[in-house]
Amino acid sequence: MLELAILGFLYDTPLHGYELRKRISALTGHVRPVAESTLYPAIKRLEKAGLLVRATEPGAVAAPRHVLSLTDEGRSELRRRLTEPDERDITDENRWFTVLAFLRHLDDAPAQAAVLRRRLAFLEEPASFFYDGDRALRAEELDDPFRRGVLTIARATSRAELSWLRATLESLDG
């Protein structure tokens, strides 16, 4: 997810590490904080793989800054990862939001629609967080108000996302 976010933000524009970290934190930091000790090794891996390059620019007030930008290989890699997201990128909500944030970089509507259809199929499968044996429990079946709240909120979120997915797919297919 972190590498996808790095590639996605740099696809838009070259950034220095601090600005990149701020943007990634705004997208995912409320769930998974982005520490420098995580970000910079990921940047180095991508740089070593030839997916991004760094250039040194004079700082406005202080020391020079390292500005990161994607290579052509980095742009291709982002599009590949968006076209063929891992199963966890489809099923994990936070990873899904990262994919969704950059899906516009696929300029092929059928490829975008294929990714959305995978998410739609996942959401249409019956599921719950709580079970009685193998049977999924519904919010109305729970006495615990907090667990009922988890299921009520999840149901509302899923309904909103399903509605958006169907409308967007209709638009992409149209």
PDB file of C-alpha atoms in Angstrom:
ATOM      1  CA  MET A   1       0.000   0.000   0.000  1.00  0.00           C
ATOM      2  CA  LEU A   2       2.806   2.417   0.854  1.00  0.00           C
ATOM      3  CA  GLU A   3       4.634   1.804  -2.417  1.00  0.00           C
ATOM      4  CA  LEU A   4       1.407   2.200  -4.373  1.00  0.00           C
ATOM      5  CA  ALA A   5       0.753   5.526  -2.636  1.00  0.00           C
ATOM      6  CA  ILE A   6       4.304   6.719  -3.364  1.00  0.00           C
ATOM      7  CA  LEU A   7       3.978   5.804  -7.037  1.00  0.00           C
ATOM      8  CA  GLY A   8       0.495   7.320  -7.235  1.00  0.00           C
ATOM      9  CA  PHE A   9       1.396  10.684  -5.747  1.00  0.00           C
ATOM     10  CA  LEU A  10       4.601  10.950  -7.766  1.00  0.00           C
ATOM     11  CA  TYR A  11       2.660  10.125 -10.940  1.00  0.00           C
ATOM     12  CA  ASP A  12       0.941  13.491 -10.499  1.00  0.00           C
ATOM     13  CA  THR A  13       3.982  15.612  -9.772  1.00  0.00           C
ATOM     14  CA  PRO A  14       7.542  15.422  -8.437  1.00  0.00           C
ATOM     15  CA  LEU A  15       7.645  15.876  -4.643  1.00  0.00           C
ATOM     16  CA  HIS A  16      10.200  16.060  -1.883  1.00  0.00           C
ATOM     17  CA  GLY A  17       9.994  13.449   0.867  1.00  0.00           C
ATOM     18  CA  TYR A  18       8.327  15.679   3.449  1.00  0.00           C
ATOM     19  CA  GLU A  19       5.518  16.678   1.086  1.00  0.00           C
ATOM     20  CA  LEU A  20       5.096  13.068  -0.053  1.00  0.00           C
ATOM     21  CA  ARG A  21       4.811  11.931   3.564  1.00  0.00           C
ATOM     22  CA  LYS A  22       2.167  14.613   4.269  1.00  0.00           C
ATOM     23  CA  ARG A  23       0.075  13.500   1.279  1.00  0.00           C
ATOM     24  CA  ILE A  24       0.321   9.813   2.148  1.00  0.00           C
ATOM     25  CA  SER A  25      -0.573  10.583   5.761  1.00  0.00           C
ATOM     26  CA  ALA A  26      -3.614  12.546   4.615  1.00  0.00           C
ATOM     27  CA  LEU A  27      -4.762   9.523   2.597  1.00  0.00           C
ATOM     28  CA  THR A  28      -3.926   6.688   4.990  1.00  0.00           C
ATOM     29  CA  GLY A  29      -2.316   8.127   8.118  1.00  0.00           C
ATOM     30  CA  HIS A  30      -5.471   8.091  10.216  1.00  0.00           C
ATOM     31  CA  VAL A  31      -5.360   4.288   9.985  1.00  0.00           C
ATOM     32  CA  ARG A  32      -1.714   3.518   9.337  1.00  0.00           C
ATOM     33  CA  PRO A  33       0.679   6.296  10.313  1.00  0.00           C
ATOM     34  CA  VAL A  34       3.551   6.871   7.921  1.00  0.00           C
ATOM     35  CA  ALA A  35       6.814   7.055   9.816  1.00  0.00           C
ATOM     36  CA  GLU A  36      10.027   8.277   8.262  1.00  0.00           C
ATOM     37  CA  SER A  37      11.543   4.920   9.207  1.00  0.00           C
ATOM     38  CA  THR A  38       8.996   3.264   6.894  1.00  0.00           C
ATOM     39  CA  LEU A  39       8.755   5.824   4.106  1.00  0.00           C
ATOM     40  CA  TYR A  40      12.417   6.345   3.283  1.00  0.00           C
ATOM     41  CA  PRO A  41      13.331   2.640   2.991  1.00  0.00           C
ATOM     42  CA  ALA A  42      10.351   2.239   0.628  1.00  0.00           C
ATOM     43  CA  ILE A  43      11.586   5.192  -1.429  1.00  0.00           C
ATOM     44  CA  LYS A  44      15.062   3.634  -1.588  1.00  0.00           C
ATOM     45  CA  ARG A  45      13.597   0.283  -2.740  1.00  0.00           C
ATOM     46  CA  LEU A  46      11.662   2.001  -5.512  1.00  0.00           C
ATOM     47  CA  GLU A  47      14.707   4.036  -6.476  1.00  0.00           C
ATOM     48  CA  LYS A  48      16.899   0.917  -6.557  1.00  0.00           C
ATOM     49  CA  ALA A  49      14.294  -0.809  -8.747  1.00  0.00           C
ATOM     50  CA  GLY A  50      14.520   2.102 -11.219  1.00  0.00           C
ATOM     51  CA  LEU A  51      10.945   3.257 -10.590  1.00  0.00           C
ATOM     52  CA  LEU A  52      11.833   6.697  -9.280  1.00  0.00           C
ATOM     53  CA  VAL A  53      14.765   9.089  -9.284  1.00  0.00           C
ATOM     54  CA  ARG A  54      15.842  11.834  -6.949  1.00  0.00           C
ATOM     55  CA  ALA A  55      17.286  15.184  -7.863  1.00  0.00           C
ATOM     56  CA  THR A  56      18.806  17.717  -5.503  1.00  0.00           C
ATOM     57  CA  GLU A  57      17.367  21.226  -5.578  1.00  0.00           C
ATOM     58  CA  PRO A  58      18.435  24.216  -3.514  1.00  0.00           C
ATOM     59  CA  GLY A  59      16.316  24.723  -0.417  1.00  0.00           C
ATOM     60  CA  ALA A  60      14.297  27.918  -0.072  1.00  0.00           C
ATOM     61  CA  VAL A  61      15.797  28.726   3.316  1.00  0.00           C
ATOM     62  CA  ALA A  62      17.836  25.771   4.516  1.00  0.00           C
ATOM     63  CA  ALA A  63      19.687  22.785   3.113  1.00  0.00           C
ATOM     64  CA  PRO A  64      19.103  21.390  -0.379  1.00  0.00           C
ATOM     65  CA  ARG A  65      16.043  19.189  -0.841  1.00  0.00           C
ATOM     66  CA  HIS A  66      15.763  15.870  -2.613  1.00  0.00           C
ATOM     67  CA  VAL A  67      12.902  15.939  -5.101  1.00  0.00           C
ATOM     68  CA  LEU A  68      11.505  12.575  -6.175  1.00  0.00           C
ATOM     69  CA  SER A  69       9.961  11.864  -9.554  1.00  0.00           C
ATOM     70  CA  LEU A  70       8.799   8.756 -11.394  1.00  0.00           C
ATOM     71  CA  THR A  71      10.673   7.196 -14.247  1.00  0.00           C
ATOM     72  CA  ASP A  72       8.829   5.781 -17.253  1.00  0.00           C
ATOM     73  CA  GLU A  73       9.237   2.373 -15.582  1.00  0.00           C
ATOM     74  CA  GLY A  74       7.638   3.793 -12.430  1.00  0.00           C
ATOM     75  CA  ARG A  75       4.652   5.047 -14.412  1.00  0.00           C
ATOM     76  CA  SER A  76       4.274   1.634 -16.040  1.00  0.00           C
ATOM     77  CA  GLU A  77       4.571  -0.108 -12.668  1.00  0.00           C
ATOM     78  CA  LEU A  78       1.837   2.061 -11.156  1.00  0.00           C
ATOM     79  CA  ARG A  79      -0.502   1.260 -14.053  1.00  0.00           C
ATOM     80  CA  ARG A  80       0.327  -2.463 -13.716  1.00  0.00           C
ATOM     81  CA  ARG A  81      -0.419  -2.450  -9.987  1.00  0.00           C
ATOM     82  CA  LEU A  82      -3.693  -0.638 -10.614  1.00  0.00           C
ATOM     83  CA  THR A  83      -4.706  -2.993 -13.423  1.00  0.00           C
ATOM     84  CA  GLU A  84      -3.854  -6.117 -11.405  1.00  0.00           C
ATOM     85  CA  PRO A  85      -4.341  -5.253  -7.726  1.00  0.00           C
ATOM     86  CA  ASP A  86      -3.640  -7.972  -5.164  1.00  0.00           C
ATOM     87  CA  GLU A  87      -6.656  -9.630  -3.573  1.00  0.00           C
ATOM     88  CA  ARG A  88      -5.923  -7.747  -0.325  1.00  0.00           C
ATOM     89  CA  ASP A  89      -6.037  -4.480  -2.296  1.00  0.00           C
ATOM     90  CA  ILE A  90      -9.643  -5.343  -3.168  1.00  0.00           C
ATOM     91  CA  THR A  91     -10.806  -6.743   0.193  1.00  0.00           C
ATOM     92  CA  ASP A  92      -9.028  -4.495   2.714  1.00  0.00           C
ATOM     93  CA  GLU A  93     -10.860  -1.181   2.900  1.00  0.00           C
ATOM     94  CA  ASN A  94      -7.774   0.945   3.536  1.00  0.00           C
ATOM     95  CA  ARG A  95      -5.793  -0.696   0.748  1.00  0.00           C
ATOM     96  CA  TRP A  96      -8.855  -0.342  -1.491  1.00  0.00           C
ATOM     97  CA  PHE A  97      -8.999   3.401  -0.844  1.00  0.00           C
ATOM     98  CA  THR A  98      -5.375   3.679  -1.928  1.00  0.00           C
ATOM     99  CA  VAL A  99      -6.133   1.835  -5.184  1.00  0.00           C
ATOM    100  CA  LEU A 100      -9.228   3.959  -5.701  1.00  0.00           C
ATOM    101  CA  ALA A 101      -7.319   7.202  -5.084  1.00  0.00           C
ATOM    102  CA  PHE A 102      -5.111   6.530  -8.112  1.00  0.00           C
ATOM    103  CA  LEU A 103      -7.357   4.456 -10.390  1.00  0.00           C
ATOM    104  CA  ARG A 104      -7.807   7.513 -12.611  1.00  0.00           C
ATOM    105  CA  HIS A 105      -4.233   6.956 -13.806  1.00  0.00           C
ATOM    106  CA  LEU A 106      -5.512   3.991 -15.802  1.00  0.00           C
ATOM    107  CA  ASP A 107      -6.719   5.720 -18.946  1.00  0.00           C
ATOM    108  CA  ASP A 108      -8.591   2.604 -20.082  1.00  0.00           C
ATOM    109  CA  ALA A 109     -12.241   2.569 -18.925  1.00  0.00           C
ATOM    110  CA  PRO A 110     -12.622  -1.234 -19.349  1.00  0.00           C
ATOM    111  CA  ALA A 111      -9.533  -1.765 -17.150  1.00  0.00           C
ATOM    112  CA  GLN A 112     -10.939   0.608 -14.521  1.00  0.00           C
ATOM    113  CA  ALA A 113     -14.298  -1.171 -14.687  1.00  0.00           C
ATOM    114  CA  ALA A 114     -12.625  -4.585 -14.244  1.00  0.00           C
ATOM    115  CA  VAL A 115     -11.064  -3.419 -10.971  1.00  0.00           C
ATOM    116  CA  LEU A 116     -14.382  -1.970  -9.761  1.00  0.00           C
ATOM    117  CA  ARG A 117     -16.161  -5.234 -10.652  1.00  0.00           C
ATOM    118  CA  ARG A 118     -13.746  -7.161  -8.436  1.00  0.00           C
ATOM    119  CA  ARG A 119     -14.616  -4.892  -5.507  1.00  0.00           C
ATOM    120  CA  LEU A 120     -18.327  -5.157  -6.324  1.00  0.00           C
ATOM    121  CA  ALA A 121     -18.151  -8.972  -6.332  1.00  0.00           C
ATOM    122  CA  PHE A 122     -16.388  -8.897  -2.965  1.00  0.00           C
ATOM    123  CA  LEU A 123     -18.998  -6.591  -1.421  1.00  0.00           C
ATOM    124  CA  GLU A 124     -21.917  -8.618  -2.776  1.00  0.00           C
ATOM    125  CA  GLU A 125     -20.751 -11.725  -0.907  1.00  0.00           C
ATOM    126  CA  PRO A 126     -22.652 -12.185   2.361  1.00  0.00           C
ATOM    127  CA  ALA A 127     -20.381 -11.407   5.278  1.00  0.00           C
ATOM    128  CA  SER A 128     -20.394 -10.418   8.902  1.00  0.00           C
ATOM    129  CA  PHE A 129     -17.906  -9.718  11.634  1.00  0.00           C
ATOM    130  CA  PHE A 130     -19.799 -12.006  14.006  1.00  0.00           C
ATOM    131  CA  TYR A 131     -21.055 -15.573  13.577  1.00  0.00           C
ATOM    132  CA  ASP A 132     -23.160 -18.206  15.278  1.00  0.00           C
ATOM    133  CA  GLY A 133     -21.239 -21.271  14.165  1.00  0.00           C
ATOM    134  CA  ASP A 134     -21.013 -20.854  10.383  1.00  0.00           C
ATOM    135  CA  ARG A 135     -24.029 -18.540  10.138  1.00  0.00           C
ATOM    136  CA  ALA A 136     -23.343 -14.825   9.745  1.00  0.00           C
ATOM    137  CA  LEU A 137     -25.194 -12.736  12.295  1.00  0.00           C
ATOM    138  CA  ARG A 138     -27.128  -9.614  11.370  1.00  0.00           C
ATOM    139  CA  ALA A 139     -27.216  -6.457  13.487  1.00  0.00           C
ATOM    140  CA  GLU A 140     -30.837  -7.121  14.477  1.00  0.00           C
ATOM    141  CA  GLU A 141     -29.849 -10.462  16.010  1.00  0.00           C
ATOM    142  CA  LEU A 142     -27.340  -9.008  18.450  1.00  0.00           C
ATOM    143  CA  ASP A 143     -28.098  -7.925  22.003  1.00  0.00           C
ATOM    144  CA  ASP A 144     -24.748  -6.179  22.379  1.00  0.00           C
ATOM    145  CA  PRO A 145     -25.353  -2.544  21.298  1.00  0.00           C
ATOM    146  CA  PHE A 146     -21.694  -2.051  20.377  1.00  0.00           C
ATOM    147  CA  ARG A 147     -21.484  -5.048  18.086  1.00  0.00           C
ATOM    148  CA  ARG A 148     -24.863  -4.058  16.661  1.00  0.00           C
ATOM    149  CA  GLY A 149     -23.331  -0.633  16.016  1.00  0.00           C
ATOM    150  CA  VAL A 150     -20.368  -2.177  14.174  1.00  0.00           C
ATOM    151  CA  LEU A 151     -22.720  -4.084  11.870  1.00  0.00           C
ATOM    152  CA  THR A 152     -25.095  -1.142  11.387  1.00  0.00           C
ATOM    153  CA  ILE A 153     -22.254   1.185  10.394  1.00  0.00           C
ATOM    154  CA  ALA A 154     -20.665  -1.456   8.147  1.00  0.00           C
ATOM    155  CA  ARG A 155     -24.009  -2.076   6.413  1.00  0.00           C
ATOM    156  CA  ALA A 156     -24.549   1.638   5.753  1.00  0.00           C
ATOM    157  CA  THR A 157     -21.009   2.028   4.419  1.00  0.00           C
ATOM    158  CA  SER A 158     -21.389  -1.025   2.181  1.00  0.00           C
ATOM    159  CA  ARG A 159     -24.712   0.191   0.805  1.00  0.00           C
ATOM    160  CA  ALA A 160     -23.217   3.582  -0.041  1.00  0.00           C
ATOM    161  CA  GLU A 161     -20.206   1.991  -1.724  1.00  0.00           C
ATOM    162  CA  LEU A 162     -22.364  -0.500  -3.658  1.00  0.00           C
ATOM    163  CA  SER A 163     -24.511   2.335  -4.939  1.00  0.00           C
ATOM    164  CA  TRP A 164     -21.432   4.310  -6.010  1.00  0.00           C
ATOM    165  CA  LEU A 165     -19.811   1.256  -7.638  1.00  0.00           C
ATOM    166  CA  ARG A 166     -22.917   0.423  -9.669  1.00  0.00           C
ATOM    167  CA  ALA A 167     -23.379   4.007 -10.848  1.00  0.00           C
ATOM    168  CA  THR A 168     -19.705   4.360 -11.748  1.00  0.00           C
ATOM    169  CA  LEU A 169     -19.676   1.036 -13.596  1.00  0.00           C
ATOM    170  CA  GLU A 170     -22.745   2.111 -15.540  1.00  0.00           C
ATOM    171  CA  SER A 171     -20.947   5.318 -16.476  1.00  0.00           C
ATOM    172  CA  LEU A 172     -17.739   3.502 -17.496  1.00  0.00           C
ATOM    173  CA  ASP A 173     -19.676   0.913 -19.503  1.00  0.00           C
ATOM    174  CA  GLY A 174     -21.925   3.508 -21.115  1.00  0.00           C
TER     175      GLY A 174
END
